[in-house]
Amino acid sequence: MTQWVNMSQLLPFLPDQTINDLYPPTTFPIEARHFLAEWVESQRWEDFTLDNVEQKTQAEILFNEALRMLQSMAHQNTNVVDRMKLMQISRNMAVCHQPLEFAVMVRNILRNESAMISMNTQIPAPEPTLPSMQDVDHLVLKVLDVQDTRQKMHQLQEELNWEKHNCESFQGPQQHNGLDQRMAEIQKVQSKIQQLDYNLKSMATKRFQLLKECINCLDQCQSRLISRLKLWRWEQHKATIGHPFDDNLNPLQTWCEQLLGVNGKLRQELMLIGEPIPELQERLGHLLQVLIQSSLVVEKQPPQVIKTQSKFSTTVRYLLGEKIAPGKPVVLKAQIINESQAKNQGSLPGDTVGELINNTAILEHNTASKSTCATFRNMSIKKIKRADRKGTESVTEEKFALIFSTEITITGCDTPYRIQMISLPLVVIVHGSQDNNALATIIWDCAFCELDRVPFVVPEYVPWRKMYNTLNSKFTSEVQTKHNLDKCNQHFLAQKIFDKPDYNGDFSNMMVSWAQFNKEVLPGRMFTFWQWFEGVMELTKKHLRTYWSEKLIFGFIGKQHLHLILKDKPNGTFLLRFSDSEIGGITIAYVSTADNGGLKIQNIQPFTKRDLEIRSLGDRILDINHITHLYPNCPKHEVFQKFYTEPQASPSGGYIPVSLQTKVGTEAASTTHQTPSMAGVCPSPSMVCPSPSMAGVCPSPSMAGVCPSPSMAGVNPSSSMTVAGDTSPSSVGYPLNQFQQQQYNHQDSLHPDMDVAASPPVEFLPVLPTDNMDNMDLDIESFLQDNTWREPDI
């Protein structure tokens, strides 16, 4: 998006906010900035996305309106310089004519500003506004003044040399009568020489002073650039926990290139002075080195949780790529370092702590995007050497990083420079079961790191308000929803992590420790707070996003609060809440009639990811007749109608359709006892007993029931059949052999609230060969005689 470089003067028009420090606004008239700020705030930008072409018309309207406003302000402005700037900006916009890109860019800047304001306790205070001469544009003008002064000095020097030559010509033999006239001319020339010499010395002083001012300005402007690069990396780090992040590096690349050009011109001016000025030369050399070394950026970070022997990719970009001296290719090398090595970035690690595969890549320039990148596409950690752990520290708490290094030569510079940059911290695991705990380490690091910290130091305790903001940000970004956790959710989460279920005060300033977050298991549980929260987040992301976004799920709520809000509600009122006792579960709490005629609150066994893969939450709500109104008083069929699955047409081939239904409480019990002699009967017509001695036990793990056998004579095959969780094969009236017991154990592991109903009536037939079934004459008697039934291998 290099064609939008001048847009950096247009887009940051929100006055007196942090965004002003991100994009230097000095070349944009302040009155225009204030006027445009009001206009921007009155428009709706949040919905714009590049892939939604339907929004192009709306973006076009806003784009044209912005152009008209700029042109109108330009014509009305009495300041000639401001008028020219506004006209130039409007012309650049008109030439680009990318309305949708313009709208998305404004949206991103507004998001960044909103995030920075909300994180005012974490983000560093913005630098004070620098004098106008310290802006890059004014710095360039100062360099032009130095060059102009040098040219004037050169002209003065030539004129002085000429006058000195004339003065020497007067020194020859002179006639006596012309002596007075000659003396007058000599005095006149000498006086002019003195004046020229004085002017030349004054200009030399002025030139030296301008050079010092330019170097001071360059130093301050470069410091501001490096601060912005650090902030970009910090924002990239924060994006891990869901904070908005604009990854566009083009404006920063332009800034780097401009400063490199200014540095080169100032070095030339120092050389043209003719005599060395060590102080200024050393400062320029140091600024050049810092700029060259600071321009290496990890544009695409490696995964922050990496499993050994697994491939991953990362991309490193050099912002001064177009200035690399041609010839020898620049090869970037990656190494893995531990935390102690990361703290000593001044030198490359001597002892390796891990072995990387495919750890070299070449810096290649892309003329289309004008970027120079090295992409590591198939990198892998072959092995890792861990440090000695302290106390109860686990392997998932140990942080590593990748360090990228190379030697580079910039055009116009005589010596090569050694440059390096480290990635964000990462955790190396060897098994997928460690992923959850490793992610907790990364979340804590991303959320609570400081901008200029020592790698990878983070606090051991943080205020609850910061923890809650992190949980909310991570939850909404991971689920991809705009519906935040509310105050009730926040209070319950605090009660849970602090183990204070009866506390109703303010948790905001209470300190949460890393141990409470993901080291100590919750009271009465076998999992930590983060493991439980991450399970809820995964369940919501994969199965409940729409329900949550439409505020149909109450979410995190304690049982005391639950009873408080439901105690006066009529029978059948229900709400959806995340399970407090099971990882990744959602349960239905509802009001039902008690034995004494009063009302009580029931909680249905939680539905997990596996349950919702079998039957959706909407269909389960439809199945349960006990629940009628979603809290506070919304008829469930009005709210959940769109989530119900449409009835399926009868499949081809003559098969009878099978449906699944959810039964709870007395519904499941009544269904189970309707046909006790058929308890656990396999509902599929294709499921046949392999042996009469097996008394109808299904050989397949997927057949969570008992198959009919010849010994079941007298059983009506047209009876309604369900598979209920409490039905045991022993209730059928025959003993269990080893195979049958295994089958029952599997059946018992299934969800107890799942019914499998077959309707209309089902007839059970033997399994027949499937080869050439369409043109086959079958003799049932001979088939039964020739095929010996045998028990399958378990």
Tab-separated table of C-alpha atoms in Angstrom, residues 390-670:
chain	number	residue	atom	x	y	z
A	390	LYS	CA	13.291	-24.556	39.804
A	391	GLY	CA	10.916	-25.955	42.387
A	392	THR	CA	7.579	-26.915	40.874
A	393	GLU	CA	8.247	-25.259	37.514
A	394	SER	CA	7.036	-27.394	34.602
A	395	VAL	CA	8.390	-27.690	31.066
A	396	THR	CA	5.402	-25.723	29.752
A	397	GLU	CA	6.527	-22.692	31.782
A	398	GLU	CA	9.957	-22.505	30.102
A	399	LYS	CA	10.207	-19.848	27.395
A	400	PHE	CA	12.386	-19.880	24.298
A	401	ALA	CA	12.691	-17.651	21.226
A	402	LEU	CA	14.075	-17.733	17.723
A	403	ILE	CA	16.893	-15.333	16.922
A	404	PHE	CA	17.448	-14.335	13.280
A	405	SER	CA	20.839	-12.970	12.234
A	406	THR	CA	22.836	-12.056	9.144
A	407	GLU	CA	25.532	-9.718	7.852
A	408	ILE	CA	24.370	-6.947	5.562
A	409	THR	CA	25.941	-4.179	3.462
A	410	ILE	CA	24.000	-1.012	2.628
A	411	THR	CA	24.664	0.957	-0.538
A	412	GLY	CA	26.871	3.940	0.280
A	413	CYS	CA	28.366	2.294	3.374
A	414	ASP	CA	31.842	0.821	3.318
A	415	THR	CA	31.572	-1.703	6.140
A	416	PRO	CA	29.084	-4.573	6.553
A	417	TYR	CA	26.799	-4.628	9.597
A	418	ARG	CA	25.826	-7.576	11.777
A	419	ILE	CA	22.075	-7.459	12.430
A	420	GLN	CA	19.773	-9.684	14.479
A	421	MET	CA	16.241	-9.793	15.856
A	422	ILE	CA	14.476	-12.189	18.223
A	423	SER	CA	10.944	-13.494	17.924
A	424	LEU	CA	8.214	-13.309	20.518
A	425	PRO	CA	8.614	-15.850	23.321
A	426	LEU	CA	7.505	-19.375	22.551
A	427	VAL	CA	7.028	-22.623	24.449
A	428	VAL	CA	8.337	-25.937	23.083
A	429	ILE	CA	6.265	-29.048	23.784
A	430	VAL	CA	6.723	-32.691	22.847
A	431	HIS	CA	3.113	-33.878	23.113
A	432	GLY	CA	-0.294	-32.432	22.289
A	433	SER	CA	-1.453	-32.905	25.885
A	434	GLN	CA	0.917	-30.089	26.904
A	435	ASP	CA	-0.667	-27.585	24.528
A	436	ASN	CA	-3.191	-26.167	26.989
A	437	ASN	CA	-0.653	-25.422	29.736
A	438	ALA	CA	1.850	-24.031	27.225
A	439	LEU	CA	-0.823	-21.686	25.891
A	440	ALA	CA	-1.464	-20.457	29.434
A	441	THR	CA	2.212	-19.442	29.707
A	442	ILE	CA	1.952	-17.516	26.444
A	443	ILE	CA	-1.333	-15.831	27.438
A	444	TRP	CA	0.153	-14.629	30.736
A	445	ASP	CA	3.263	-13.349	28.939
A	446	CYS	CA	1.287	-11.556	26.204
A	447	ALA	CA	-1.178	-9.980	28.596
A	448	PHE	CA	1.120	-8.637	31.267
A	449	CYS	CA	4.487	-7.907	29.633
A	450	GLU	CA	5.814	-4.349	29.646
A	451	LEU	CA	6.910	-2.517	26.520
A	452	ASP	CA	10.644	-2.348	27.264
A	453	ARG	CA	10.999	-5.341	29.564
A	454	VAL	CA	13.995	-7.577	30.040
A	455	PRO	CA	13.182	-10.774	28.086
A	456	PHE	CA	10.933	-12.462	29.137
A	457	VAL	CA	10.161	-11.037	32.550
A	458	VAL	CA	6.503	-10.861	33.623
A	459	PRO	CA	4.937	-10.123	37.018
A	460	GLU	CA	3.910	-12.973	39.296
A	461	TYR	CA	0.768	-11.107	40.428
A	462	VAL	CA	-1.607	-8.848	38.473
A	463	PRO	CA	-4.820	-7.013	39.460
A	464	TRP	CA	-8.054	-8.866	38.689
A	465	ARG	CA	-9.232	-6.038	36.400
A	466	LYS	CA	-6.286	-6.722	34.091
A	467	MET	CA	-6.911	-10.448	34.226
A	468	TYR	CA	-10.585	-9.984	33.401
A	469	ASN	CA	-9.789	-7.674	30.456
A	470	THR	CA	-7.436	-10.363	29.153
A	471	LEU	CA	-10.016	-13.141	29.513
A	472	ASN	CA	-12.690	-11.042	27.839
A	473	SER	CA	-10.427	-9.994	24.978
A	474	LYS	CA	-9.207	-13.543	24.374
A	475	PHE	CA	-12.731	-14.981	24.585
A	476	THR	CA	-14.308	-12.511	22.133
A	477	SER	CA	-11.451	-12.746	19.629
A	478	GLU	CA	-11.250	-16.534	19.775
A	479	VAL	CA	-15.024	-16.991	19.477
A	480	GLN	CA	-15.143	-14.151	16.908
A	481	THR	CA	-18.011	-12.335	18.553
A	482	LYS	CA	-18.834	-8.788	19.588
A	483	HIS	CA	-20.745	-9.922	22.674
A	484	ASN	CA	-18.463	-9.353	25.665
A	485	LEU	CA	-18.551	-11.068	29.028
A	486	ASP	CA	-20.908	-9.044	31.223
A	487	LYS	CA	-20.582	-7.996	34.868
A	488	CYS	CA	-22.306	-11.147	36.113
A	489	ASN	CA	-19.843	-13.293	34.163
A	490	GLN	CA	-16.954	-11.214	35.475
A	491	HIS	CA	-18.059	-11.558	39.094
A	492	PHE	CA	-18.514	-15.326	38.845
A	493	LEU	CA	-15.080	-15.768	37.220
A	494	ALA	CA	-13.552	-13.776	40.079
A	495	GLN	CA	-15.386	-15.876	42.651
A	496	LYS	CA	-14.073	-19.006	40.983
A	497	ILE	CA	-10.414	-18.014	40.627
A	498	PHE	CA	-10.263	-16.605	44.175
A	499	ASP	CA	-12.418	-19.432	45.629
A	500	LYS	CA	-14.795	-16.920	47.220
A	501	PRO	CA	-18.283	-18.103	46.170
A	502	ASP	CA	-20.004	-16.042	48.883
A	503	TYR	CA	-18.117	-12.775	48.323
A	504	ASN	CA	-20.213	-10.035	46.680
A	505	GLY	CA	-17.726	-7.168	46.894
A	506	ASP	CA	-15.470	-5.617	44.275
A	507	PHE	CA	-12.667	-7.881	43.044
A	508	SER	CA	-11.053	-5.265	40.745
A	509	ASN	CA	-7.930	-4.561	42.786
A	510	MET	CA	-7.455	-8.034	44.242
A	511	MET	CA	-4.218	-9.596	43.007
A	512	VAL	CA	-4.295	-12.789	40.928
A	513	SER	CA	-1.194	-14.989	40.874
A	514	TRP	CA	0.164	-17.149	38.087
A	515	ALA	CA	-0.390	-20.138	40.363
A	516	GLN	CA	-4.101	-19.309	40.697
A	517	PHE	CA	-4.347	-18.914	36.931
A	518	ASN	CA	-2.812	-22.186	35.815
A	519	LYS	CA	-0.784	-23.983	38.454
A	520	GLU	CA	-3.071	-24.824	41.337
A	521	VAL	CA	-6.133	-26.960	40.652
A	522	LEU	CA	-9.490	-25.466	41.593
A	523	PRO	CA	-10.937	-26.622	44.936
A	524	GLY	CA	-12.698	-29.942	44.527
A	525	ARG	CA	-11.639	-30.237	40.887
A	526	MET	CA	-8.905	-31.940	38.903
A	527	PHE	CA	-8.157	-28.978	36.630
A	528	THR	CA	-6.886	-25.399	36.820
A	529	PHE	CA	-8.815	-22.193	36.186
A	530	TRP	CA	-7.279	-21.698	32.744
A	531	GLN	CA	-7.904	-25.309	31.670
A	532	TRP	CA	-11.552	-24.891	32.603
A	533	PHE	CA	-11.923	-21.460	30.933
A	534	GLU	CA	-10.136	-22.566	27.764
A	535	GLY	CA	-12.464	-25.579	27.519
A	536	VAL	CA	-15.492	-23.281	27.630
A	537	MET	CA	-13.913	-21.031	25.017
A	538	GLU	CA	-13.258	-23.951	22.643
A	539	LEU	CA	-16.806	-25.282	23.071
A	540	THR	CA	-18.287	-21.855	22.347
A	541	LYS	CA	-16.048	-21.272	19.349
A	542	LYS	CA	-16.890	-24.584	17.693
A	543	HIS	CA	-20.536	-25.131	18.607
A	544	LEU	CA	-22.108	-22.124	20.318
A	545	ARG	CA	-20.854	-18.983	18.549
A	546	THR	CA	-24.242	-17.877	17.195
A	547	TYR	CA	-26.073	-18.672	20.435
A	548	TRP	CA	-23.556	-16.606	22.389
A	549	SER	CA	-23.491	-13.715	19.918
A	550	GLU	CA	-27.288	-13.453	20.071
A	551	LYS	CA	-27.132	-13.396	23.895
A	552	LEU	CA	-29.044	-16.664	24.289
A	553	ILE	CA	-26.414	-18.089	26.652
A	554	PHE	CA	-26.212	-16.616	30.142
A	555	GLY	CA	-22.697	-18.059	30.402
A	556	PHE	CA	-20.725	-17.893	33.627
A	557	ILE	CA	-22.999	-17.848	36.659
A	558	GLY	CA	-22.772	-19.292	40.163
A	559	LYS	CA	-25.450	-21.486	41.678
A	560	GLN	CA	-26.386	-18.892	44.304
A	561	HIS	CA	-26.984	-16.269	41.665
A	562	LEU	CA	-28.778	-18.864	39.545
A	563	HIS	CA	-31.247	-19.667	42.323
A	564	LEU	CA	-31.718	-15.986	43.032
A	565	ILE	CA	-32.864	-15.093	39.508
A	566	LEU	CA	-34.898	-18.257	38.870
A	567	LYS	CA	-36.625	-18.735	42.237
A	568	ASP	CA	-39.654	-16.608	41.325
A	569	LYS	CA	-39.944	-17.746	37.715
A	570	PRO	CA	-42.739	-20.070	36.510
A	571	ASN	CA	-42.318	-23.768	35.833
A	572	GLY	CA	-40.372	-24.422	32.594
A	573	THR	CA	-38.212	-21.265	32.703
A	574	PHE	CA	-34.619	-22.116	31.818
A	575	LEU	CA	-31.253	-20.595	31.030
A	576	LEU	CA	-28.036	-21.856	29.477
A	577	ARG	CA	-24.891	-21.720	31.569
A	578	PHE	CA	-21.388	-23.115	31.285
A	579	SER	CA	-20.686	-26.096	33.494
A	580	ASP	CA	-18.882	-25.293	36.709
A	581	SER	CA	-17.672	-28.836	37.299
A	582	GLU	CA	-16.795	-30.134	33.828
A	583	ILE	CA	-14.303	-28.836	31.277
A	584	GLY	CA	-15.994	-27.687	28.086
A	585	GLY	CA	-19.616	-28.320	29.042
A	586	ILE	CA	-22.852	-26.343	28.814
A	587	THR	CA	-25.854	-27.188	30.943
A	588	ILE	CA	-29.520	-26.225	31.093
A	589	ALA	CA	-30.817	-24.970	34.434
A	590	TYR	CA	-34.618	-24.899	34.634
A	591	VAL	CA	-37.507	-24.501	37.059
A	592	SER	CA	-39.536	-27.659	37.656
A	593	THR	CA	-42.229	-28.927	40.033
A	594	ALA	CA	-41.029	-30.485	43.290
A	595	ASP	CA	-42.589	-33.540	44.954
A	596	ASN	CA	-44.309	-31.319	47.495
A	597	GLY	CA	-45.971	-29.282	44.760
A	598	GLY	CA	-43.554	-26.387	45.007
A	599	LEU	CA	-40.855	-25.377	42.546
A	600	LYS	CA	-37.240	-26.459	42.404
A	601	ILE	CA	-34.293	-25.748	40.101
A	602	GLN	CA	-32.840	-28.630	38.120
A	603	ASN	CA	-29.524	-28.803	36.216
A	604	ILE	CA	-29.305	-31.167	33.258
A	605	GLN	CA	-26.091	-33.138	32.797
A	606	PRO	CA	-23.724	-30.884	30.766
A	607	PHE	CA	-23.465	-31.279	27.016
A	608	THR	CA	-19.866	-31.503	25.809
A	609	LYS	CA	-18.267	-31.028	22.413
A	610	ARG	CA	-18.875	-34.705	21.630
A	611	ASP	CA	-22.553	-34.431	22.562
A	612	LEU	CA	-23.109	-31.365	20.399
A	613	GLU	CA	-21.379	-33.030	17.457
A	614	ILE	CA	-23.995	-35.781	17.672
A	615	ARG	CA	-26.986	-33.484	18.155
A	616	SER	CA	-26.972	-29.694	18.190
A	617	LEU	CA	-27.930	-27.595	21.173
A	618	GLY	CA	-31.007	-26.234	19.388
A	619	ASP	CA	-32.344	-29.718	18.676
A	620	ARG	CA	-31.690	-30.810	22.253
A	621	ILE	CA	-33.656	-27.823	23.525
A	622	LEU	CA	-36.466	-28.808	21.155
A	623	ASP	CA	-36.424	-32.391	22.509
A	624	ILE	CA	-36.773	-31.460	26.183
A	625	ASN	CA	-40.426	-30.858	27.005
A	626	HIS	CA	-39.687	-29.725	30.569
A	627	ILE	CA	-38.317	-26.387	29.355
A	628	THR	CA	-40.622	-23.852	27.724
A	629	HIS	CA	-39.359	-20.271	28.221
A	630	LEU	CA	-35.831	-18.872	28.042
A	631	TYR	CA	-35.031	-16.564	30.953
A	632	PRO	CA	-36.494	-14.070	31.590
A	633	ASN	CA	-39.663	-14.910	29.631
A	634	CYS	CA	-39.049	-15.782	25.963
A	635	PRO	CA	-40.932	-18.760	24.447
A	636	LYS	CA	-38.255	-21.208	23.418
A	637	HIS	CA	-39.771	-21.972	19.997
A	638	GLU	CA	-39.652	-18.274	19.075
A	639	VAL	CA	-36.030	-17.917	20.163
A	640	PHE	CA	-34.535	-21.213	18.999
A	641	GLN	CA	-36.727	-21.950	15.948
A	642	LYS	CA	-33.949	-21.165	13.479
A	643	PHE	CA	-31.592	-23.613	15.241
A	644	TYR	CA	-33.893	-26.603	14.819
A	645	THR	CA	-32.879	-29.170	12.205
A	646	GLU	CA	-35.406	-29.715	9.448
A	647	PRO	CA	-36.850	-33.265	9.247
A	648	GLN	CA	-34.918	-35.366	6.759
A	649	ALA	CA	-36.602	-37.088	3.837
A	650	SER	CA	-36.624	-40.870	3.713
A	651	PRO	CA	-33.283	-42.093	2.348
A	652	SER	CA	-33.165	-44.045	-0.878
A	653	GLY	CA	-32.597	-47.779	-0.969
A	654	GLY	CA	-35.494	-48.771	1.215
A	655	TYR	CA	-33.815	-48.031	4.548
A	656	ILE	CA	-35.924	-46.854	7.455
A	657	PRO	CA	-34.780	-43.453	8.826
A	658	VAL	CA	-33.416	-43.287	12.375
A	659	SER	CA	-33.737	-40.245	14.633
A	660	LEU	CA	-31.931	-39.259	17.829
A	661	GLN	CA	-33.732	-37.579	20.697
A	662	THR	CA	-32.687	-36.188	24.063
A	663	LYS	CA	-34.579	-37.435	27.105
A	664	VAL	CA	-34.102	-36.245	30.671
A	665	GLY	CA	-35.361	-37.256	34.086
A	666	THR	CA	-38.737	-39.019	34.086
A	667	GLU	CA	-38.881	-38.945	30.286
A	668	ALA	CA	-35.834	-41.200	30.000
A	669	ALA	CA	-37.042	-43.470	32.810
A	670	SER	CA	-40.527	-43.897	31.342
